[in-house]
Short mmCIF file of C-alpha atoms in Angstrom, two decimals:
data_model
loop_
_atom_site.label_atom_id
_atom_site.label_comp_id
_atom_site.label_asym_id
_atom_site.label_seq_id
_atom_site.Cartn_x
_atom_site.Cartn_y
_atom_site.Cartn_z
CA VAL A 121 -28.68 16.76 -10.20
CA GLN A 122 -28.30 18.53 -6.85
CA VAL A 123 -29.69 16.95 -3.69
CA ASP A 124 -30.48 19.26 -0.78
CA PRO A 125 -29.78 18.64 2.93
CA ASP A 126 -32.06 16.26 4.87
CA VAL A 127 -33.06 14.29 1.76
CA ILE A 128 -33.34 10.54 2.40
CA PHE A 129 -32.93 7.86 -0.28
CA TYR A 130 -33.76 4.18 0.07
CA GLY A 131 -33.85 1.38 -2.49
CA ILE A 132 -37.04 -0.17 -3.78
CA ASP A 133 -35.26 -3.53 -3.53
CA LYS A 134 -31.83 -4.92 -2.77
CA THR A 135 -30.59 -4.39 -6.35
CA SER A 136 -31.32 -0.63 -6.35
CA TYR A 137 -28.43 1.59 -7.43
CA PHE A 138 -27.47 4.97 -8.88
CA LYS A 139 -25.80 5.19 -12.30
CA VAL A 140 -23.96 8.50 -12.70
CA ALA A 141 -22.90 9.60 -16.19
CA GLY A 142 -23.38 13.33 -15.58
CA ASN A 143 -23.03 15.30 -12.33
CA LEU A 144 -24.58 14.21 -9.02
CA LEU A 145 -24.17 16.45 -5.96
CA PHE A 146 -25.22 15.35 -2.48
CA ASN A 147 -25.20 18.73 -0.78
CA GLY A 148 -25.62 17.86 2.89
CA VAL A 149 -24.48 20.15 5.68
CA ALA A 150 -23.44 19.59 9.29
CA GLY A 151 -26.52 18.57 11.26
CA SER A 152 -28.59 18.03 8.11
CA PRO A 153 -26.90 15.30 6.07
CA VAL A 154 -28.12 13.50 2.99
CA ILE A 155 -28.97 9.89 3.87
CA LEU A 156 -28.73 6.76 1.69
CA THR A 157 -30.04 3.80 3.64
CA SER A 158 -32.31 0.77 3.79
CA ALA A 159 -36.08 1.12 3.44
CA LEU A 160 -36.23 -0.74 6.76
CA ASP A 161 -34.11 1.83 8.63
CA THR A 162 -36.70 3.36 10.96
CA ASN A 163 -34.14 5.86 12.23
CA PHE A 164 -34.70 7.76 8.97
CA VAL A 165 -37.53 6.14 6.96
CA GLN A 166 -41.06 6.86 8.16
CA SER A 167 -42.97 5.09 5.39
CA ASN A 168 -41.61 2.00 3.63
CA LEU A 169 -42.87 1.89 0.04
CA SER A 170 -40.30 -0.67 -1.09
CA THR A 171 -40.58 -4.40 -1.66
CA LEU A 172 -38.33 -5.06 1.36
CA SER A 173 -39.69 -6.60 4.53
CA GLY A 174 -38.28 -8.31 7.58
CA SER A 175 -35.19 -7.19 9.44
CA LEU A 176 -32.90 -4.31 8.62
CA ALA A 177 -29.58 -5.65 7.23
CA PRO A 178 -26.44 -4.63 5.36
CA GLY A 179 -26.97 -5.01 1.62
CA ASP A 180 -30.54 -3.65 1.52
CA TRP A 181 -29.50 -1.57 -1.51
CA SER A 182 -26.51 -1.87 -3.82
CA ARG A 183 -24.25 0.99 -4.89
CA ILE A 184 -23.51 4.28 -6.63
CA GLU A 185 -21.77 3.64 -9.94
CA VAL A 186 -19.90 6.55 -11.55
CA ARG A 187 -19.37 5.89 -15.24
CA PRO A 188 -16.59 7.29 -17.48
CA GLY A 189 -16.86 11.08 -17.48
CA GLY A 190 -19.34 11.14 -14.61
CA ARG A 191 -18.89 13.10 -11.39
CA LEU A 192 -20.09 12.44 -7.83
CA THR A 193 -19.65 15.03 -5.09
CA ALA A 194 -20.91 14.13 -1.63
CA SER A 195 -20.68 16.42 1.40
CA TYR A 196 -22.09 15.45 4.81
CA THR A 197 -23.65 12.28 3.43
CA LYS A 198 -24.30 8.97 5.20
CA PHE A 199 -24.06 5.69 3.26
CA LEU A 200 -25.81 3.04 5.35
CA TYR A 201 -26.81 -0.61 4.74
CA GLY A 202 -25.66 -0.70 1.11
CA GLY A 203 -23.35 -3.09 -0.71
CA ASN A 204 -25.63 -5.77 -2.12
CA LYS A 205 -23.67 -7.85 -4.62
CA PHE A 206 -23.95 -7.14 -8.34
CA PHE A 207 -22.63 -8.94 -11.39
CA ILE A 208 -19.83 -7.61 -13.58
CA ALA A 209 -19.72 -9.40 -16.91
CA GLY A 210 -16.46 -10.80 -18.27
CA GLY A 211 -13.62 -8.48 -19.14
CA PHE A 212 -10.06 -7.60 -18.33
CA VAL A 213 -10.70 -6.71 -14.69
CA PHE A 214 -13.23 -9.22 -13.44
CA GLY A 215 -13.83 -12.07 -15.88
CA GLY A 216 -17.44 -12.27 -14.64
CA LYS A 217 -18.00 -12.04 -10.88
CA ASN A 218 -20.50 -10.97 -8.25
CA VAL A 219 -18.89 -8.12 -6.34
CA SER A 220 -19.73 -5.82 -3.46
CA GLN A 221 -18.89 -2.11 -3.69
CA ILE A 222 -20.71 0.89 -2.20
CA VAL A 223 -19.21 3.62 -4.40
CA ARG A 224 -17.73 2.48 -7.70
CA ASN A 225 -15.66 4.90 -9.78
CA SER A 226 -15.06 3.57 -13.28
CA GLY A 227 -13.25 6.40 -15.06
CA GLY A 228 -15.03 9.32 -13.42
CA ILE A 229 -14.42 11.88 -10.67
CA ILE A 230 -15.45 11.37 -7.04
CA ASN A 231 -15.11 13.90 -4.22
CA LEU A 232 -16.25 12.80 -0.77
CA ASN A 233 -15.95 14.97 2.32
CA ASN A 234 -17.49 14.53 5.75
CA THR A 235 -19.15 11.31 4.64
CA GLU A 236 -19.89 8.20 6.69
CA PHE A 237 -19.95 4.54 5.64
CA THR A 238 -21.45 2.28 8.30
CA ASN A 239 -23.27 -1.07 8.37
CA ASN A 240 -22.58 -1.82 4.73
CA TYR A 241 -22.36 -5.34 3.33
CA LEU A 242 -19.01 -6.48 1.92
CA ASP A 243 -18.80 -10.11 0.87
CA VAL A 244 -15.75 -11.90 2.30
CA ASP A 245 -16.04 -14.96 0.07
CA PRO A 246 -12.42 -15.79 -0.87
CA ALA A 247 -13.48 -16.17 -4.51
CA THR A 248 -14.59 -12.53 -4.76
CA GLN A 249 -13.16 -10.58 -1.83
CA PHE A 250 -10.28 -9.28 -3.96
CA TYR A 251 -12.85 -7.10 -5.80
CA ASN A 252 -14.83 -5.90 -2.78
CA ALA A 253 -14.37 -2.45 -1.24
CA ILE A 254 -16.48 0.39 0.10
CA VAL A 255 -14.91 2.77 -2.45
CA TRP A 256 -13.53 1.10 -5.58
CA THR A 257 -11.73 3.06 -8.32
CA GLU A 258 -10.60 1.65 -11.68
CA THR A 259 -9.52 2.96 -15.08
CA PRO A 260 -11.33 1.54 -18.11
CA ALA A 261 -9.63 1.86 -21.48
CA GLY A 262 -9.19 5.49 -22.48
CA PHE A 263 -10.19 6.99 -19.12
CA SER A 264 -8.27 7.99 -16.03
CA ALA A 265 -10.07 8.38 -12.70
CA THR A 266 -9.94 10.73 -9.72
CA THR A 267 -11.05 9.87 -6.18
CA SER A 268 -10.60 12.34 -3.32
CA ILE A 269 -11.78 11.51 0.20
CA ASP A 270 -11.47 13.85 3.18
CA SER A 271 -12.72 13.93 6.78
CA SER A 272 -14.81 10.80 6.42
CA LEU A 273 -15.58 7.75 8.57
CA PHE A 274 -15.20 4.21 7.24
CA ASN A 275 -16.57 1.76 9.77
CA GLY A 276 -16.31 -1.97 9.27
CA GLY A 277 -16.05 -4.55 6.53
CA TRP A 278 -13.38 -6.21 4.41
CA LEU A 279 -11.69 -3.25 2.69
CA ALA A 280 -12.36 0.48 2.79
CA ILE A 281 -10.64 1.76 -0.36
CA ASP A 282 -9.21 -0.02 -3.40
CA ASN A 283 -7.49 2.01 -6.13
CA TYR A 284 -7.38 -0.77 -8.70
CA GLY A 285 -4.71 0.58 -11.06
CA GLN A 286 -4.14 -1.69 -14.03
CA ASN A 287 -0.80 -0.44 -15.41
CA ASP A 288 -2.55 0.21 -18.73
CA GLY A 289 -1.43 3.77 -19.41
CA GLN A 290 -4.38 5.31 -17.54
CA ARG A 291 -3.90 6.85 -14.09
CA ILE A 292 -5.77 6.98 -10.82
CA TYR A 293 -5.44 10.33 -9.05
CA SER A 294 -6.24 9.85 -5.39
CA SER A 295 -6.20 11.87 -2.18
CA ILE A 296 -7.01 10.23 1.17
CA THR A 297 -6.76 12.72 4.04
CA ASN A 298 -8.11 13.27 7.56
CA ASN A 299 -10.22 10.09 7.58
CA THR A 300 -10.91 7.40 10.18
CA PHE A 301 -10.72 3.70 9.29
CA GLN A 302 -11.96 1.25 11.90
CA ASN A 303 -13.01 -2.39 12.25
CA PHE A 304 -11.67 -3.72 8.92
CA ILE A 305 -10.56 -7.32 8.55
CA ASN A 306 -8.35 -7.38 5.44
CA THR A 307 -4.94 -8.67 6.56
CA THR A 308 -3.04 -6.14 4.41
CA GLY A 309 -4.96 -3.15 5.73
CA PRO A 310 -8.05 -1.01 4.99
CA ILE A 311 -6.49 0.68 1.92
CA VAL A 312 -5.07 -0.96 -1.21
CA SER A 313 -3.61 1.15 -4.01
CA SER A 314 -2.06 -0.63 -7.00
CA TYR A 315 -0.11 1.33 -9.65
CA SER A 316 -1.27 4.49 -7.92
CA PHE A 317 0.35 6.52 -5.17
CA PRO A 318 -2.29 8.61 -3.37
CA ILE A 319 -1.79 11.69 -1.25
CA LEU A 320 -2.01 10.37 2.32
CA SER A 321 -2.08 12.47 5.48
CA ASN A 322 -3.64 12.60 8.94
CA ASN A 323 -5.63 9.39 8.67
CA ILE A 324 -6.56 7.48 11.83
CA PHE A 325 -6.60 3.66 11.97
CA SER A 326 -8.39 1.93 14.84
CA ASN A 327 -9.24 -1.68 15.72
CA ASN A 328 -8.37 -3.11 12.31
CA VAL A 329 -6.78 -6.52 11.76
CA SER A 330 -3.98 -4.59 10.05
CA ASP A 331 -3.26 -0.89 9.66
CA TYR A 332 -1.12 -1.09 6.52
CA VAL A 333 -1.64 0.85 3.33
CA ASP A 334 -0.94 -1.84 0.72
CA PHE A 335 0.69 -0.73 -2.54
CA ASN A 336 1.23 -4.23 -3.95
CA SER A 337 3.99 -4.07 -6.60
CA TRP A 338 4.87 -0.45 -7.26
CA THR A 339 7.00 1.19 -9.93
CA LEU A 340 7.75 4.89 -9.58
CA ALA A 341 6.30 7.00 -12.39
CA ILE A 342 7.61 10.25 -10.90
CA ASP A 343 10.07 11.18 -8.13
CA THR A 344 8.33 10.17 -4.90
CA THR A 345 8.77 10.81 -1.18
CA LEU A 346 7.62 8.49 1.63
CA ASN A 347 6.80 10.31 4.86
CA ALA A 348 6.25 9.08 8.41
CA GLY A 349 2.73 8.46 9.64
CA VAL A 350 1.80 5.78 7.09
CA ASN A 351 2.35 2.04 7.57
CA TYR A 352 3.62 1.26 4.07
CA LEU A 353 3.31 -2.29 2.71
CA PHE A 354 4.80 -3.30 -0.64
CA SER A 355 5.18 -6.56 -2.53
CA ASN A 356 7.88 -5.08 -4.78
CA ILE A 357 9.33 -1.62 -5.38
CA THR A 358 11.05 -0.57 -8.61
CA VAL A 359 12.90 2.73 -8.93
CA PRO A 360 13.60 3.15 -12.68
CA ALA A 361 16.67 4.90 -14.03
CA GLY A 362 16.30 8.66 -13.70
CA MET A 363 13.80 8.44 -10.80
CA ILE A 364 14.42 9.28 -7.13
CA LEU A 365 12.75 7.59 -4.16
CA THR A 366 13.20 9.65 -1.00
CA ILE A 367 12.40 8.08 2.38
CA ASN A 368 12.12 10.58 5.21
CA PRO A 369 12.84 10.09 8.94
CA GLY A 370 10.55 7.79 10.90
CA VAL A 371 9.18 5.81 7.97
CA ASN A 372 8.29 2.16 8.63
CA LEU A 373 8.36 0.23 5.36
CA SER A 374 7.20 -3.38 5.36
CA MET A 375 7.68 -5.88 2.56
CA ASN A 376 5.11 -8.57 1.84
CA SER A 377 7.86 -10.73 0.28
CA GLY A 378 9.41 -9.28 -2.90
CA ASP A 379 12.37 -7.02 -3.63
CA ILE A 380 13.38 -3.37 -3.91
CA GLN A 381 15.11 -2.73 -7.23
CA VAL A 382 16.90 0.60 -7.57
CA ASN A 383 18.12 1.59 -11.00
CA GLY A 384 17.61 5.25 -10.17
CA ARG A 385 18.45 6.76 -6.76
CA LEU A 386 17.38 5.85 -3.24
CA GLN A 387 17.80 8.63 -0.68
CA ALA A 388 16.86 7.09 2.68
CA SER A 389 17.82 9.54 5.43
CA GLY A 390 16.58 8.90 8.93
CA THR A 391 17.76 10.48 12.16
CA ALA A 392 18.92 9.06 15.50
CA GLU A 393 15.55 10.03 16.99
CA ALA A 394 13.51 8.80 13.99
CA PRO A 395 15.34 6.08 12.09
CA ILE A 396 13.93 4.43 8.99
CA THR A 397 12.96 0.76 9.30
CA ILE A 398 12.73 -1.73 6.42
CA GLN A 399 11.46 -5.17 7.38
CA ALA A 400 9.05 -7.96 6.48
CA LYS A 401 5.34 -7.98 7.18
CA ALA A 402 4.70 -10.13 10.23
CA GLY A 403 5.04 -13.81 9.41
CA LYS A 404 6.77 -13.16 6.09
CA ASN A 405 10.30 -12.83 4.78
CA TRP A 406 11.36 -10.52 2.01
CA GLY A 407 13.97 -10.19 -0.70
CA ILE A 408 16.84 -7.82 -1.33
CA ILE A 409 17.60 -4.19 -2.14
CA LEU A 410 19.26 -4.50 -5.54
CA PHE A 411 21.15 -1.44 -6.74
CA GLY A 412 22.03 -1.41 -10.44
CA ASN A 413 23.96 1.58 -11.87
CA SER A 414 22.74 3.57 -8.90
CA ASN A 415 24.18 6.35 -6.74
CA SER A 416 22.33 6.06 -3.42
CA ILE A 417 22.54 6.98 0.26
CA LEU A 418 21.23 5.20 3.36
CA GLU A 419 21.59 6.99 6.71
CA GLN A 420 20.12 5.96 10.08
CA VAL A 421 18.34 2.94 8.57
CA ASN A 422 17.46 -0.37 10.24
CA ILE A 423 17.22 -3.28 7.80
CA ILE A 424 15.73 -6.38 9.41
CA GLY A 425 15.51 -9.82 7.78
CA GLY A 426 15.40 -10.11 4.01
CA ASN A 427 17.75 -11.84 1.55
CA SER A 428 15.14 -14.36 0.37
CA SER A 429 15.10 -13.57 -3.33
CA GLY A 430 15.04 -15.13 -6.75
CA LEU A 431 16.69 -12.13 -8.40
CA ARG A 432 20.18 -13.47 -7.77
CA PRO A 433 21.56 -16.85 -6.63
CA VAL A 434 22.39 -17.13 -2.95
CA THR A 435 26.14 -16.90 -3.65
CA ALA A 436 25.76 -13.60 -5.53
CA ARG A 437 23.46 -11.58 -3.32
CA GLY A 438 22.99 -9.98 0.08
CA VAL A 439 20.05 -8.12 1.54
CA ILE A 440 21.97 -5.17 0.11
CA THR A 441 23.27 -6.06 -3.35
CA ALA A 442 25.12 -3.46 -5.41
CA GLU A 443 26.16 -3.93 -9.04
CA ASP A 444 28.02 -1.14 -10.86
CA SER A 445 26.80 1.28 -8.20
CA ARG A 446 28.03 3.78 -5.65
CA LEU A 447 26.58 3.51 -2.12
CA PHE A 448 27.08 5.44 1.08
CA LEU A 449 25.85 3.74 4.26
CA ASP A 450 26.08 5.59 7.57
CA TYR A 451 24.54 4.37 10.84
CA VAL A 452 22.91 1.45 9.06
CA ASN A 453 22.01 -1.62 11.13
CA ILE A 454 21.56 -4.85 9.14
CA THR A 455 20.11 -7.58 11.35
CA ASP A 456 19.27 -11.24 10.83
CA SER A 457 19.11 -11.42 7.04
CA GLU A 458 18.49 -14.92 5.71
CA ARG A 459 21.55 -17.22 5.79
CA PRO A 460 23.77 -18.67 4.44
CA GLU A 461 26.20 -16.43 2.51
CA SER A 462 26.34 -12.64 2.78
CA MET A 463 24.53 -9.68 4.28
CA VAL A 464 26.06 -7.30 1.71
CA TYR A 465 27.22 -8.25 -1.77
CA ILE A 466 28.99 -5.76 -4.04
CA LYS A 467 30.12 -6.27 -7.61
CA ASN A 468 32.15 -3.63 -9.44
CA SER A 469 30.79 -1.03 -7.03
CA ILE A 470 32.04 1.62 -4.62
CA LEU A 471 30.74 1.15 -1.07
CA ASP A 472 31.43 3.52 1.83
CA ILE A 473 30.05 2.06 5.07
CA GLU A 474 30.54 3.89 8.37
CA ASN A 475 29.24 3.68 11.95
CA SER A 476 27.20 0.60 11.08
CA ASN A 477 26.43 -2.89 12.39
CA LEU A 478 26.08 -6.17 10.51
CA VAL A 479 24.70 -8.63 13.03
CA TRP A 480 23.11 -12.04 13.28
CA SER A 481 21.57 -12.58 16.69
CA ALA A 482 22.49 -16.29 16.83
CA PRO A 483 25.37 -18.44 15.53
CA TRP A 484 25.11 -20.53 12.35
CA ASN A 485 25.93 -24.20 12.75
CA LEU A 486 24.62 -25.85 9.58
CA GLY A 487 27.43 -27.65 7.80
CA SER A 488 30.01 -26.04 5.56
CA TRP A 489 27.92 -23.14 4.29
CA LEU A 490 29.67 -19.81 4.83
CA THR A 491 28.26 -16.77 6.59
CA ARG A 492 29.80 -13.42 5.75
CA GLY A 493 29.12 -9.79 6.43
CA ILE A 494 30.34 -8.47 3.08
CA THR A 495 31.39 -10.20 -0.14
CA MET A 496 33.00 -8.10 -2.84
CA THR A 497 33.97 -8.85 -6.42
CA GLY A 498 35.60 -5.83 -7.98
CA GLY A 499 35.27 -2.21 -6.98
CA SER A 500 36.27 -0.68 -3.66
CA LEU A 501 35.15 -0.77 -0.05
CA TYR A 502 35.77 1.86 2.62
CA LEU A 503 35.07 0.87 6.24
CA ASN A 504 34.98 3.03 9.35
CA ASN A 505 33.67 2.07 12.80
CA THR A 506 31.63 -0.88 11.51
CA ASN A 507 30.90 -4.00 13.57
CA PHE A 508 30.41 -7.61 12.44
CA LYS A 509 28.85 -10.27 14.70
CA GLN A 510 27.93 -14.00 14.59
CA MET A 511 29.48 -14.85 11.20
CA ARG A 512 32.39 -16.93 9.95
CA TYR A 513 34.00 -14.09 7.98
CA GLY A 514 33.45 -10.38 8.27
CA ILE A 515 34.62 -9.69 4.70
CA MET A 516 35.30 -11.97 1.74
CA VAL A 517 37.28 -10.28 -1.03
CA ASN A 518 37.30 -12.01 -4.41
CA SER A 519 38.81 -8.93 -6.02
CA GLY A 520 38.86 -5.20 -5.36
CA GLN A 521 40.33 -2.82 -2.82
CA ILE A 522 39.58 -2.18 0.86
CA THR A 523 40.53 0.97 2.76
CA GLY A 524 39.57 2.28 6.14
#
């Protein structure tokens, strides 16, 4: 079905929705968009033939639902006053809930460009808000899904986009470029993408409670590069053996608790003008960077906080923990990791650390617990022009060799 410019749709009642199993094309153009709105929206509706009466309100119609194999393409289309809650019966994803979504992609293909989402209803009930988003994408059994969004405006609500990857062997392919996200209240940002790493570029965030893009717990499926211009938020990151995570200059990476586990390679290379920063989300602490059988490089990186982890006991970890690994650290500043014990812990590893600072900003005066910059058990440590501050011992050597 192809819809021409200037066509206006409104729902006959609040439960009205589109179900797309074939192809639906909203073919608006600049100045003559397609409109989906409330029957009570007198800006566009001249004659109300629906059952609705009273005041215009968000949720005066429900959603567009793209089923497995279906395709929605919308150009120059306005989605207004939608989002009325609908019931999803029990199953792996929901378990039976009333949810609010304007565009729902369940194993289909969605392409949105020059679209607008304004005045839509998104329920913020804590019992259901996890499942509420303007654009929701999921992968039912046997189907992957594709959602591409470009040059669009998302204005207001709980969450703009949720790529609800389920780690079930299916994939979400997602591109989010040149959009504006404003007036969203989710504390982890307007975009959530679980088990899916979308293409992200040139998006604008304005007047949101938080401007993060939240990846939850993320395991690399392919070599991946993080670029500046995105406020990354992770609960956990896993780099499997054979994979490479590259972090480019100027990246700000925030951890919402959790750890970074590197069994492959981490190549984090900032510059003096654009260092990389790894720190906790405001009001949180985070875990450790655990290198296992890894050969990795950190250059011009600021590591703030961390070392609150259950991966290793406090006596056998630091915010940087290396086991059977080879690390090169140059111009790395490690500041105020959680005490007591060590900022850096190496076991049977080779560590070269140069032009770096290991610093706590205040002294530690709690009993007999030790505070140390580096603890090593086996392996070798090379030091050059590295400073230690506000700790009982700079280096504790249980075994191994130090040169410098």
